[in-house]
Amino acid sequence: MRRLRALDLFCGAGGVAKGLQRAGFHVIGADIDPQRNYCGEGFIQDDVMALLALAVEDPSFITNDADFVWASPPCQAYTDLQKQNKRAYDDLIAGVREALEWIGLPYVIENVEGAPLVDPVRICGASVPGLRVIRHRLFVPLIGIDCPAEHPPVFTHDKRKAHYGQLDQNLSFVQVTGGGNATIANKRSAMGIDWMTNAEINEAIPPLYAQWIGVQLAAHLSA
Ligand SMILES: C[S@@+](CC[C@H](N)C(=O)[O-])C[C@H]1O[C@@H](n2cnc3c(N)ncnc32)[C@H](O)[C@@H]1O
């Protein structure tokens, strides 16, 4: 039987690719930067916005024989970081959505809370067995995994926090960000990722998120 094929746009080092592979997909990634640790079956180094512009003219240019498209555009424009340092970051979501609507394949756009997604569902790591990150991410348009009644406390070096000094970072929830508070070993175990560098994992989503979404997509595409 033919394996379902996914195009993984803005792929980074492959948090999404790993989850989609586990859901049964053959995955080709595209990213503007070289991704020597990317774990998909193929990789295109290019500006995705330029690829999408060409694909609007001729969808086969980018989609080839893909069954669906995943897009994880950079999130900095929608985060607290942007509000704090007031830098202008690329705001690509509207353009990506417009191109994907035009191309017409089923698609998923994933991003952080605050991003301009239409009717997204949320996945919360605190409700996913095996993970030790909260790391809210939004997806359109499938079934999410919402937060538990209360989030667990997250390991911190901030003395102002009430739970400072009370948690062991090897066992507790941790934060996986550039300014994060965990060792790389702990970030890897908390996210279920064992192949990424510190910079790569700070950008990634847990493969279990993409696996959850991928299983739903595979069922939809095979129906
Ligand atoms: C949030 S990260 C993706 C993380 C990935 N989904 C994962 O789970 O590992 C966004 C990626 O978009 C890439 N990127 C930013 N602008 C781009 C563009 N115009 N074209 C292609 N890739 C771009 C960055 O290099 C980065 O790897």
Short mmCIF file of C-alpha atoms and ligand atoms in Angstrom, two decimals:
data_model
loop_
_atom_site.label_atom_id
_atom_site.label_comp_id
_atom_site.label_asym_id
_atom_site.label_seq_id
_atom_site.Cartn_x
_atom_site.Cartn_y
_atom_site.Cartn_z
CA MET A 1 0.00 0.00 0.00
CA ARG A 2 1.27 3.51 -0.82
CA ARG A 3 2.61 5.38 2.23
CA LEU A 4 0.88 8.73 2.90
CA ARG A 5 3.18 11.66 2.10
CA ALA A 6 3.50 14.90 4.07
CA LEU A 7 5.22 18.16 3.23
CA ASP A 8 6.73 19.71 6.41
CA LEU A 9 7.15 23.47 5.82
CA PHE A 10 9.40 25.50 8.18
CA CYS A 11 10.65 22.11 9.36
CA GLY A 12 13.54 23.03 11.70
CA ALA A 13 15.31 19.89 12.93
CA GLY A 14 12.13 17.80 12.72
CA GLY A 15 10.02 17.71 15.89
CA VAL A 16 7.02 17.58 13.55
CA ALA A 17 8.67 15.18 11.09
CA LYS A 18 9.36 12.62 13.81
CA GLY A 19 5.74 12.66 15.00
CA LEU A 20 4.34 12.40 11.47
CA GLN A 21 6.69 9.51 10.69
CA ARG A 22 5.42 7.70 13.77
CA ALA A 23 1.87 8.28 12.47
CA GLY A 24 2.95 6.51 9.25
CA PHE A 25 3.84 9.41 6.92
CA HIS A 26 6.76 9.77 4.50
CA VAL A 27 7.95 13.34 5.24
CA ILE A 28 9.79 15.90 3.10
CA GLY A 29 10.87 19.08 4.92
CA ALA A 30 11.67 22.63 3.77
CA ASP A 31 13.50 25.31 5.73
CA ILE A 32 15.45 28.46 4.86
CA ASP A 33 18.39 27.32 6.99
CA PRO A 34 20.46 24.17 6.54
CA GLN A 35 19.15 21.51 8.93
CA ARG A 36 21.87 18.90 9.31
CA ASN A 37 19.91 17.09 12.04
CA TYR A 38 16.59 16.98 10.14
CA CYS A 39 15.07 13.51 10.49
CA GLY A 40 12.59 13.44 7.54
CA GLU A 41 13.03 11.38 4.37
CA GLY A 42 14.03 14.42 2.27
CA PHE A 43 14.93 18.10 2.73
CA ILE A 44 14.69 21.25 0.57
CA GLN A 45 16.68 24.30 1.69
CA ASP A 46 14.76 27.34 0.45
CA ASP A 47 12.54 30.27 1.44
CA VAL A 48 9.12 28.67 1.95
CA MET A 49 7.32 31.92 1.05
CA ALA A 50 9.08 31.89 -2.35
CA LEU A 51 8.18 28.20 -2.82
CA LEU A 52 4.53 28.91 -1.94
CA ALA A 53 4.43 31.84 -4.37
CA LEU A 54 5.60 29.51 -7.15
CA ALA A 55 3.15 26.82 -6.02
CA VAL A 56 0.25 29.26 -6.32
CA GLU A 57 1.10 29.39 -10.04
CA ASP A 58 1.55 25.62 -10.30
CA PRO A 59 0.70 23.57 -7.15
CA SER A 60 2.62 20.54 -8.42
CA PHE A 61 5.78 22.63 -8.09
CA ILE A 62 5.79 22.19 -4.33
CA THR A 63 3.21 19.55 -3.54
CA ASN A 64 4.50 16.93 -5.99
CA ASP A 65 2.61 13.85 -4.78
CA ALA A 66 2.04 15.05 -1.19
CA ASP A 67 -1.25 14.16 0.53
CA PHE A 68 -1.13 17.04 2.98
CA VAL A 69 0.94 20.00 4.09
CA TRP A 70 2.09 20.92 7.60
CA ALA A 71 3.33 24.48 8.24
CA SER A 72 5.09 25.74 11.40
CA PRO A 73 5.85 29.39 10.52
CA PRO A 74 8.21 31.22 12.93
CA CYS A 75 6.34 32.32 16.05
CA GLN A 76 8.44 35.23 17.36
CA ALA A 77 6.01 37.86 15.98
CA TYR A 78 3.27 36.53 18.28
CA THR A 79 5.20 35.99 21.53
CA ASP A 80 5.99 38.02 24.66
CA LEU A 81 9.55 38.36 23.29
CA GLN A 82 8.23 40.59 20.53
CA LYS A 83 6.27 42.70 23.03
CA GLN A 84 9.36 43.07 25.25
CA ASN A 85 12.04 43.98 22.70
CA LYS A 86 9.69 45.65 20.18
CA ARG A 87 11.62 44.16 17.25
CA ALA A 88 9.74 43.53 14.03
CA TYR A 89 9.58 39.79 13.33
CA ASP A 90 8.22 38.11 10.19
CA ASP A 91 4.44 37.70 10.38
CA LEU A 92 3.92 34.93 7.85
CA ILE A 93 0.74 33.14 8.94
CA ALA A 94 -1.80 35.03 6.81
CA GLY A 95 0.32 34.59 3.66
CA VAL A 96 0.90 30.90 4.38
CA ARG A 97 -2.83 30.28 4.97
CA GLU A 98 -3.79 32.10 1.77
CA ALA A 99 -1.34 30.07 -0.31
CA LEU A 100 -2.39 26.77 1.27
CA GLU A 101 -6.08 27.52 0.71
CA TRP A 102 -5.30 28.19 -2.93
CA ILE A 103 -3.20 25.04 -3.34
CA GLY A 104 -6.14 23.04 -1.99
CA LEU A 105 -4.45 20.12 -0.18
CA PRO A 106 -5.50 19.37 3.42
CA TYR A 107 -3.19 21.36 5.70
CA VAL A 108 -2.29 22.06 9.33
CA ILE A 109 -0.82 25.33 10.56
CA GLU A 110 0.80 25.09 14.00
CA ASN A 111 1.80 28.03 16.17
CA VAL A 112 1.95 29.57 19.65
CA GLU A 113 -0.92 31.10 21.61
CA GLY A 114 -1.48 34.65 20.39
CA ALA A 115 -0.87 33.71 16.74
CA PRO A 116 -3.64 34.62 14.27
CA LEU A 117 -4.91 31.08 13.59
CA VAL A 118 -8.55 30.50 12.67
CA ASP A 119 -10.50 28.35 15.23
CA PRO A 120 -7.43 26.45 16.44
CA VAL A 121 -7.38 23.56 18.90
CA ARG A 122 -4.76 23.52 21.67
CA ILE A 123 -2.40 20.77 22.84
CA CYS A 124 -1.03 21.07 26.38
CA GLY A 125 2.00 18.95 27.27
CA ALA A 126 0.79 18.66 30.86
CA SER A 127 -2.02 16.42 29.58
CA VAL A 128 0.26 14.21 27.41
CA PRO A 129 1.69 11.22 29.30
CA GLY A 130 5.50 11.10 29.10
CA LEU A 131 6.09 14.82 28.55
CA ARG A 132 7.41 17.33 31.12
CA VAL A 133 6.62 20.56 29.27
CA ILE A 134 3.43 22.64 29.24
CA ARG A 135 4.34 24.25 25.86
CA HIS A 136 0.88 25.21 24.60
CA ARG A 137 0.62 24.99 20.82
CA LEU A 138 -2.36 25.69 18.57
CA PHE A 139 -3.38 23.67 15.54
CA VAL A 140 -6.10 24.04 12.95
CA PRO A 141 -8.47 22.35 12.45
CA LEU A 142 -8.41 19.04 14.40
CA ILE A 143 -9.00 17.63 17.88
CA GLY A 144 -6.70 18.98 20.60
CA ILE A 145 -5.63 17.79 24.05
CA ASP A 146 -6.64 20.50 26.50
CA CYS A 147 -5.04 21.49 29.79
CA PRO A 148 -5.53 19.59 33.07
CA ALA A 149 -7.64 21.32 35.76
CA GLU A 150 -4.41 22.90 37.05
CA HIS A 151 -0.95 23.13 35.45
CA PRO A 152 1.88 21.49 37.40
CA PRO A 153 4.57 23.86 38.78
CA VAL A 154 7.53 24.41 36.43
CA PHE A 155 11.17 24.27 37.62
CA THR A 156 12.54 27.78 38.08
CA HIS A 157 15.70 29.70 39.02
CA ASP A 158 13.53 32.75 39.86
CA LYS A 159 13.69 33.36 43.61
CA ARG A 160 10.48 35.44 43.44
CA LYS A 161 8.40 32.37 42.55
CA ALA A 162 6.63 30.70 45.48
CA HIS A 163 7.90 27.22 44.51
CA TYR A 164 11.57 28.31 44.03
CA GLY A 165 13.94 25.63 45.42
CA GLN A 166 11.19 23.06 45.87
CA LEU A 167 11.48 21.14 42.58
CA ASP A 168 14.08 18.75 41.12
CA GLN A 169 14.54 19.70 37.46
CA ASN A 170 15.30 16.06 36.59
CA LEU A 171 11.76 15.10 37.55
CA SER A 172 9.60 18.23 37.28
CA PHE A 173 8.15 20.14 34.35
CA VAL A 174 10.72 22.46 32.69
CA GLN A 175 10.67 25.35 30.23
CA VAL A 176 12.23 24.78 26.80
CA THR A 177 13.12 28.24 25.47
CA GLY A 178 16.21 30.32 24.72
CA GLY A 179 15.97 31.92 28.15
CA GLY A 180 14.80 28.59 29.59
CA ASN A 181 15.76 27.03 32.85
CA ALA A 182 16.77 23.43 32.07
CA THR A 183 19.87 21.52 30.98
CA ILE A 184 19.89 20.14 27.42
CA ALA A 185 19.55 16.58 28.80
CA ASN A 186 16.42 17.62 30.67
CA LYS A 187 14.99 19.51 27.67
CA ARG A 188 15.43 16.36 25.57
CA SER A 189 13.79 14.05 28.09
CA ALA A 190 10.95 16.54 28.75
CA MET A 191 10.13 16.92 25.03
CA GLY A 192 10.69 13.29 23.92
CA ILE A 193 13.46 14.42 21.52
CA ASP A 194 16.94 12.86 21.62
CA TRP A 195 18.64 14.22 18.47
CA MET A 196 18.46 18.03 18.61
CA THR A 197 20.93 20.69 19.73
CA ASN A 198 19.90 23.29 22.29
CA ALA A 199 19.06 25.90 19.60
CA GLU A 200 17.06 23.36 17.58
CA ILE A 201 15.00 22.02 20.48
CA ASN A 202 14.06 25.56 21.62
CA GLU A 203 12.23 25.93 18.27
CA ALA A 204 10.65 22.48 18.17
CA ILE A 205 7.37 20.95 19.21
CA PRO A 206 7.25 17.54 20.91
CA PRO A 207 6.90 14.78 18.27
CA LEU A 208 3.95 13.44 20.30
CA TYR A 209 1.96 16.56 19.33
CA ALA A 210 2.53 15.94 15.61
CA GLN A 211 1.89 12.21 16.07
CA TRP A 212 -1.49 12.96 17.67
CA ILE A 213 -2.44 15.26 14.78
CA GLY A 214 -0.89 12.91 12.18
CA VAL A 215 -2.95 9.92 13.32
CA GLN A 216 -6.14 11.98 12.89
CA LEU A 217 -5.01 13.11 9.45
CA ALA A 218 -4.07 9.60 8.34
CA ALA A 219 -7.53 8.35 9.34
CA HIS A 220 -9.14 11.24 7.44
CA LEU A 221 -6.98 10.76 4.33
CA SER A 222 -7.47 7.00 4.25
CA ALA A 223 -11.27 7.18 4.73
C1 LIG B 1 9.27 27.11 14.92
S1 LIG B 1 10.59 26.59 13.92
C2 LIG B 1 10.01 25.04 13.33
C3 LIG B 1 10.18 23.90 14.32
C4 LIG B 1 9.74 22.55 13.80
N1 LIG B 1 8.35 22.53 13.41
C5 LIG B 1 9.97 21.46 14.85
O1 LIG B 1 9.02 21.02 15.51
O2 LIG B 1 11.14 21.07 15.03
C6 LIG B 1 10.46 27.62 12.49
C7 LIG B 1 11.47 27.36 11.39
O3 LIG B 1 11.15 28.23 10.30
C8 LIG B 1 12.34 28.51 9.61
N2 LIG B 1 12.07 29.70 8.76
C9 LIG B 1 11.88 30.99 9.12
N3 LIG B 1 11.58 31.75 8.04
C10 LIG B 1 11.56 30.91 6.97
C11 LIG B 1 11.28 31.07 5.58
N4 LIG B 1 10.95 32.26 5.05
N5 LIG B 1 11.35 29.98 4.77
C12 LIG B 1 11.68 28.75 5.29
N6 LIG B 1 11.94 28.54 6.59
C13 LIG B 1 11.88 29.60 7.42
C14 LIG B 1 13.39 28.69 10.70
O4 LIG B 1 14.68 28.44 10.18
C15 LIG B 1 12.93 27.62 11.72
O5 LIG B 1 13.67 26.43 11.54
#
